[in-house]
Amino acid sequence: MVNADRTPPECPGGHDGMPESDAGRHLQNQLEILIQDFRRSTEPPMPVFVVHAQEDRDDDAVAGLVRQLHAGQEAHGTRCAVVTQDAYEGATEVRRAAALVRALSDPRKWGGPKALYRRYAFPRLRLVHAIDDAVAALGDSWPSPASGSPEAGQDQRQRLLNELAQQRWRPKNTARWRSGLPLFDMAHILPASLVTVLAALLARSEWYVAVGAGLVFLLLLTVLNYVLPGRAPIFLWLRRESRWFMTTTFLRAADQEESTEVSLLRPVGSWKAIAARAYDVAEALRAGGDFHLQLCVLALREDLRDNHRRWSWDLRGFKRPRPPMLFLPHADDRNGGVELIRAISDVRSRRSELDPLLVVAAVRAQDVPRLDRGVVRTAPAPDAAPPTFGVRLRTWYREWGRDLRAEQSPSRERSVLPWVMKIPLPHDQLGPVEEGRHHLRASSRPTLARLVWALHTLVLVIALLSAATVMRADALHDRYCSASVLTANRDTRRAQAPDGRTECIGIATDGLRFADWLPAPDPGDDVKALTAGDETPWTVADLEDRIAAQNARVLDGPAGTYVTVVYAGPLSADTSAGSSLVKGAEELAGVYLAQAVINENSSVKLRVLVANGGVDLGHQEEMAEAIAGYAAHDPTVVGVVGTGRDLKSSRATTRILMEAGLPVVSGTNSATYLPREFANWFSLAATDEWQTRQLGLIAAQLRTPDRRQYALVLARDTARTDDLYTDEQARYGQGMLRRQGFTPLPQRRYTLTGGKPELRSHAQEICRGSRVPSVIYFAGRVEDIDPLMTQLGTEPGCAGKPLAILTGDDLSKADFAGGGQSVAPKVTLYHAALAELRTAATRTAFYLDAAQHLPGLRGHRLRYDSPALASGQTALAHDATRALFWAATRGDRPQSRASTWVNLRSVKIEGMATGTIDFTGAPLYGDRTGHSIVLKEVRRTADGTSTPRVVCRRTAGHTAPLTQKECRISR
């Protein structure tokens, strides 16, 4: 008896094709048991069931039984093919059998409307038919044409290949179009195009560039594959049928000398191997015999195995839980059915793999002797209680399965057909089935793979992935400055500038340019310095391009012969507040000038990366994190130049860089606390505290002894800003005025509205009160000086009366000589400047180098007071870069990051733009001496312009303190 757990449930009936006889019911049950085992992945051997009548008069009934089995299996959703044609063309029974197999290569022959999943594909069988058709087209004279014929002098192999190319390696008279699409090699062309798209996306191209590249590649391959006539399809050697064609041992000749290997990386060699194999097969097909039929059966068998392969990319074996069945209601010599049965058994005996094909064939009683040796050789001995037909059928199947291994032994008689299970049907089993008797049906519930790995699931997954991709791409584009659909340059990110524009923050890598994020210049806009070209002969874009060119030459040189320095500065502009990027542009020019001179004269080269901290370095902490992140995987980065504004975030910025092991050399940051708190901080700028002490030399001369004089600190309100420079200036200025004997008035803070200072109310209260100050310490920015002078020059109580204004180094950026700023009548302005250029000019090559390398200055004769260089920002950045490079290349060899940090305390370089850069006397966590300093006096002239005058100065490297005698003013 059959085990209960293997027995399928009963079919409720009610469909066409229900068995009409008892034998049919039992046969149907046996088929369903095999299907159940197949569904459970036990891979049962599938026999060729040959049913025949015991009496000649029942032949038609047996044929009808096979048709009923076909109808029943089709109703159960089995993929079935039925041979309804009585005869096939062919001179021999073998050729007719081959024609029968050819008819089975039509996918429409398999599976009715209830069949699960898509149609079968028969690429291997179609390839065999294509070669057979090519041989037929060449005629009987191939491959040995008659002497003197036009074909005699031709290469016979090439003739075959030409014919196959004309057929596109497909059988003749097959459809070239399916569903309106050309039958080009989509299995390889489409993936290749998708790989092209993916590669473009990973290269951070725009999505439309990637899609366009994929479409162009798809079109190119389509033209090569389909439009060009007379050639083999592209990627032929990668097709699954070609791989089978070259690897099956059935076609391997013993004396084969040519290579049979096919490889993705060897298209020419693979093509030659396929051509040689096709010629051998064609010769064998021309010779005739059983080879043609057995090759067709083998190809059919391998195609069906592939169509039911479980672990394929589409899991099609899991989606087709019922094996394919072939029904032959009349297997005879006219349709080649008997020879087909024999060929199936012979091919299976030669192969070691199981295939899923289940064959049910009916033969006439007179044809049984042709298949007279099967599992049942003689009728079983009569029993006292003869078993039922169903029990006998299951017993025969078990015996067949047990004897299958021995029957396939090569030592057995070759006439034995081990895969054929002959089933005699007695007359009493062909009668009508008893009412109420049911047949079995294997489980019909869809498999998990059918539900999960299906087209609707694929559509859903693609939709979700597309939505997720779009959302991710949108998020990447919103966050990073350079992003594609899948990836982004994470060294920079987008941020909102104070004017609502988008600025790019971070360190520029992979060809990114901060100049691309600057607002375009507006000729009608009265806001100055949008692109730095308004006040300098160069633009940020000019400098970035030249730095990139220098970097490219450095990287093209030998490895390990360069160091990398990062410039970190403000390379964004706030159009609403009038904030310019003159500082950033001038500092970047100094860094580039140092790079150009170093790379021209040094064996160790300098590579410069540019980092942007946003408008007025408002995002310098994020910039520092980007620099530290980049330096973590680039050991050539030895330090940072810049961070030239004193902000509340300066401590965190310096700490981030210190923890990354990066020393910082600043040209213009005058913070007093940074050198006292951080060992990695080195600055060329005089500190705010020291500056105000020097301004005290002037304040002392403004003080009349034995007389009360009022003084006032007027500072910008920093409550809502990150500005710390103003607070330090105000605090040290207040202390200095008190030490000089002035009576301090309450400190005043002015606010900004729309980027402009609100000074009118302050001027009224200062000038109309009973205690009018004679000295004002202005702790503000250079852009606020003109509004202040306007108010002081028009407000009664101050207008026309002597007034002194003291202020820090930010006023060194003002262009008084060029008319950019002016002072009010009777007002004298005293300010500090960080760079003394005049005295040092005679001992430096800075100006000759600037004229040679800086954009817009070639051919100019430059001086210390040339408008492009007078502010000292370019000179200080140049000197800071030269100092850092000196420490990074001690001994004329690149130094590590840690060594550079240590070497900075031994730096002493003469001949710089600001004098001698000397860090040798700089104490750890303390103030150093030897800063460059200039104290200037600005007065109004008779024609309304303003004239600056140097009161006193020190070049960098001079440690002698300034004296009141040196800094004598005229009152």
PDB file of C-alpha atoms in Angstrom, residues 80-83 88 97-110 120 122 125 129 300 304 325-328 340 344 357:
ATOM      1  CA  CYS A  80       0.717  18.845 -20.946  1.00  0.00           C
ATOM      2  CA  ALA A  81       1.537  18.239 -24.558  1.00  0.00           C
ATOM      3  CA  VAL A  82      -0.540  15.817 -26.578  1.00  0.00           C
ATOM      4  CA  VAL A  83       0.339  14.345 -29.964  1.00  0.00           C
ATOM      5  CA  TYR A  88       4.725  13.224 -39.475  1.00  0.00           C
ATOM      6  CA  ALA A  97      10.077  10.839 -34.508  1.00  0.00           C
ATOM      7  CA  ALA A  98      12.488  13.772 -34.893  1.00  0.00           C
ATOM      8  CA  ALA A  99       9.732  15.735 -36.615  1.00  0.00           C
ATOM      9  CA  LEU A 100       7.459  14.940 -33.666  1.00  0.00           C
ATOM     10  CA  VAL A 101      10.062  16.324 -31.241  1.00  0.00           C
ATOM     11  CA  ARG A 102      10.424  19.408 -33.430  1.00  0.00           C
ATOM     12  CA  ALA A 103       6.705  20.040 -33.073  1.00  0.00           C
ATOM     13  CA  LEU A 104       7.127  19.839 -29.308  1.00  0.00           C
ATOM     14  CA  SER A 105       9.602  22.770 -29.399  1.00  0.00           C
ATOM     15  CA  ASP A 106       6.667  25.136 -29.828  1.00  0.00           C
ATOM     16  CA  PRO A 107       5.946  26.538 -26.312  1.00  0.00           C
ATOM     17  CA  ARG A 108       2.279  26.815 -27.257  1.00  0.00           C
ATOM     18  CA  LYS A 109       2.069  23.020 -27.343  1.00  0.00           C
ATOM     19  CA  TRP A 110       2.644  22.920 -23.598  1.00  0.00           C
ATOM     20  CA  TYR A 120       8.260  26.973 -21.491  1.00  0.00           C
ATOM     21  CA  PHE A 122      13.295  25.484 -25.644  1.00  0.00           C
ATOM     22  CA  LEU A 125      16.142  22.240 -28.983  1.00  0.00           C
ATOM     23  CA  HIS A 129      16.770  22.548 -35.286  1.00  0.00           C
ATOM     24  CA  LEU A 300      14.247  18.524 -25.128  1.00  0.00           C
ATOM     25  CA  LEU A 304      12.621  20.726 -19.552  1.00  0.00           C
ATOM     26  CA  MET A 325       3.574  15.377 -19.238  1.00  0.00           C
ATOM     27  CA  LEU A 326       3.598  14.138 -22.809  1.00  0.00           C
ATOM     28  CA  PHE A 327       0.567  12.149 -23.950  1.00  0.00           C
ATOM     29  CA  LEU A 328       0.677   9.961 -27.071  1.00  0.00           C
ATOM     30  CA  LEU A 340      10.496   8.410 -29.571  1.00  0.00           C
ATOM     31  CA  ILE A 344      13.807   8.682 -24.450  1.00  0.00           C
ATOM     32  CA  LEU A 357       9.218  14.611 -18.202  1.00  0.00           C
TER      33      LEU A 357
END
